[in-house]
């Protein structure tokens, strides 16, 4: 059972890592002018909700399987994701808005955020991996 | 990685008009996919692969738009530098038909066209036009025929101007000079007087004479040179401006011998300097960058910087237009002929002098609590950057390009310490009365950062120049060696490109990805009951009828009409119809165009039908009872109609859209206007308008919004359609034909200006800055396509822009930094043009220098734009706090870091003495005020204006000018074209200054108030107003009667002069104590205390309290 939970989280985490990398690549494409702001934002906005769901899934899994430490680790990130979507103004086209992404250093902060998330997911990945192996051995 | 490829990719599916980094001919080709981004996935690798080898850059020959036709064609095989023809035949010229296939633009050396290009054009049916109406081409059309057309370029016309060419090329020049303000444009030419009296003169000029033949002078424009040809300077001056250390003087031997002109291949250049259309700007000092005189002691170092011509000394060569020295030098000491040694030695001392004399004044400590009359008697002048005089003389005019700090701090931490915002304010498309226009086959640009060559580059030697933005060393192309102004060879630093900080290029065909679009205008009119009730239709139709011939455009101009209520009405205006045909589309859920090709018609061919329609339109809906209004679907229809060509949509709207997509609900609660702690609903309610605007921007469609309404219309949401498509917003609150005649007059005048002003289509603007600086926020109406590229489907002369900058890398070893704004646009005549403005500013490393160079007006305007952003993203109270803190922080910083002696009081440097006043004025401005009843739309409109109006108009909005006008005298008056304009002193905005026995004029930008005191001098009443006494002053008076008295003439001259200074028409309201408008007059008295806001003195005390904390 324990092993199954961690395998599932591991898969989820992999997906999140891929997503974070995808975000970083797309944003840096925008930074270097390979892609226009509109295309970039519509690409990224499509993945905002899946990312939120993925993160929430990991969090809920940890809560259900009563892994408090990992749950508390995941909770702030999940909360941040929800908050980010929730605070989008009505007139904006999503978390990433093509008209504002070049303003007020938003591009940089999005980039920074994705980097931090990538780091976080990598950390989680190894935690899950370790726990999974531990669980498999214990079984 | 070259940055060249992608400027064009950034279009939101828009035609990738490469300004900027992609002027490389080959790099231009890949953008196709970006144009229809959803169809062709973009592959950067292709673009990269297509990068041409270097020399391609200068292969200008193949791009010549027309086969040789002029007298310049004497020598085959030379690039023809003719301006592309205008009119319909334009598209028929070889380069046009060749242009769809980028391979054809390739010089033979790179004969293999990159694979990307062909399919670009399949998706863009709009690209063929000209003979066939583009409307007819459905998007599903296959590969258009022009694609298949092989390059038509005559091979003989191609020249590779590689430096290996044996003979240096001399060039023949063609001068067109429109009659200029200078009478001496045609003055007979005397013998050359060279101050230096070089003996070599005699020998060098001789070979010039044979050149007379290839020159084509515009007959009647200018007398051909009769006198001896220009003397050729044996020792050219040091190439660049004497900045930095990188200016080695040229070896004298290189120029000792003149290449014999006329024996090489000739590169004809035509430099036109033309007046930029009808100048609405009035008596703005004509754009007149004086030639950068390398001063000797005997020239005129004390002359004011360029652009001031009103009182030019008649023989001051420095004041002549740079295009004119070709005539000028014969009568006056030619500035170009002055030796190089002079400026280099002289300018440091001059700049040192100016530094010493300026610094104390700008930094003079003012105790704001004690000195009350801080306002200068006239307009506030921008500070002059601390540059050497000859650099400053050619620097960009502050009305066009202005920085908040005229001395750029060396590091970001220094900037943070100063607590002043760093940013630029631009008015790039301003109506200029004089603007040098250059037609040249090669537009010389830096090869790595694509900066246009400008006066602030450094010439390392004759053949190399160093970019002032990225410091790359570039080669000077062969054509550039010849200077058509002085008709001499080997003096690239004297070309007009290097002599003018503001100039315009006629762009060759590599700057276009499709043929330049025609001028296309679409009028979208609200005809619901509410709209008809206001009676605005009459005014619009009448104005259009009157100005139909003045609409900017050429023979290809197109026009169309859409009206809407709960349905959308199209008008078939096809030639051959006896009367306009109305087509009603009632399916507003899925809008379609009933007859796509006859809704937008050629204005010249169908003028009568259009006029018929305009005459009958106001009556057609006279009895309508339809109250609903489907603006969203109408805009979608407009977008569909114009998406093939691009153009301008003018939307006239009178109520909240209530049907279909984009329907809005009233969000304002009038009862909360004064009481609400914070203002809600400043941001849009839906993203429909924003999305549509981005779609429009991608198809080069701009939407201008005229909002004529008495009720809440949710401008915050509707305004998005203009904000992101680079349109403009006009708002006429409580518009009604009968009830509000002043509003009607204002609308009429604005409409006239709107219809007749210059317009640029499918424009992009790129703002480049020196390495180390970067732009982090943009303000204005546009869509930011990439980090420094603004997409402007339309650009108009009344649009201003602002950007905030940050210092990314320390500017330690730089003495100056430069900023360049390049606006690439299609003129209404179908020419592709590039207007380039370059500004150079010194870098400083001490706080006191930063403060000394602070431009208080620019800072205020930039802060206002930032505060608008803040109030939308955060809250209005946040924005107000931020503005107050900005003044507190900067004065604190001044006090702690700059002042050595601590004195009591509120101390400010003289240059920032008006800062707290302006901040207070902003806090009391309609956009940011609280406590006073302000309608949400009024507030949002004021915010829009703060963001996209140019500085000069914003300043009047923020801090109106008050003059006492009952005692106007001719003392100190201006004399402009035989009119005497009195110059009364600007008064403080306080009721204390209003005396009952006077009359005061308040100029608030878009409105002028004339307040008549109760005991006003009866002389003024009778002589100026034509009224017997005070009681006879009517409540609604908007005109000054034309009386034949000295007082009346003076007052009218003054009001007229104020009005001429801006492109829009400010309404004059004569008010007295009982007038309803008295309240709005008094609200502008910003130094006074109101129920909810501090007085100026209280505000100062508050600031002082915060500082001393």
XYZ file of C-alpha atoms in Angstrom, chain A residues 30-39 89-94 97-100 102-108, chain B residues 1 6 9-12 42 684-687 690-691 694-695 724 776-778 783-787 808 869 873:
54
model
C 9.859 34.339 -24.808
C 12.789 36.030 -23.170
C 14.920 35.371 -26.222
C 12.203 36.417 -28.573
C 11.714 33.050 -30.262
C 8.044 33.033 -29.568
C 5.505 35.772 -29.275
C 3.950 36.719 -25.998
C 0.497 35.667 -27.023
C 1.467 32.156 -28.087
C -8.047 39.759 -12.238
C -11.225 39.377 -14.233
C -9.890 41.172 -17.253
C -6.765 39.075 -17.553
C -6.406 36.113 -19.800
C -5.059 33.799 -17.148
C -1.252 37.576 -19.513
C 0.401 38.506 -22.809
C -0.179 42.199 -22.284
C 1.514 42.261 -18.929
C 6.760 42.088 -20.308
C 5.836 44.613 -17.658
C 7.122 45.094 -14.160
C 9.560 42.245 -14.425
C 6.769 39.670 -14.549
C 8.691 37.503 -16.938
C 11.560 37.314 -14.511
C 22.526 33.779 -30.981
C 12.616 37.094 -34.230
C 7.930 36.363 -34.748
C 6.458 38.229 -31.955
C 3.437 39.467 -33.641
C 0.392 38.028 -32.124
C 7.369 28.263 -35.838
C -11.837 45.367 -16.918
C -14.819 43.145 -16.229
C -14.161 40.775 -19.088
C -11.222 39.717 -21.155
C -8.510 42.519 -24.539
C -8.502 39.324 -26.587
C -4.795 41.405 -29.439
C -6.377 39.753 -32.451
C -3.931 46.997 -26.716
C 11.194 46.775 -17.547
C 7.809 48.422 -17.903
C 5.975 50.101 -20.754
C 0.954 45.580 -27.323
C 4.455 44.694 -26.190
C 5.509 42.046 -28.619
C 8.906 41.305 -27.244
C 11.218 42.758 -24.686
C 21.211 45.749 -15.165
C -0.790 50.737 -13.029
C -3.234 46.042 -9.977
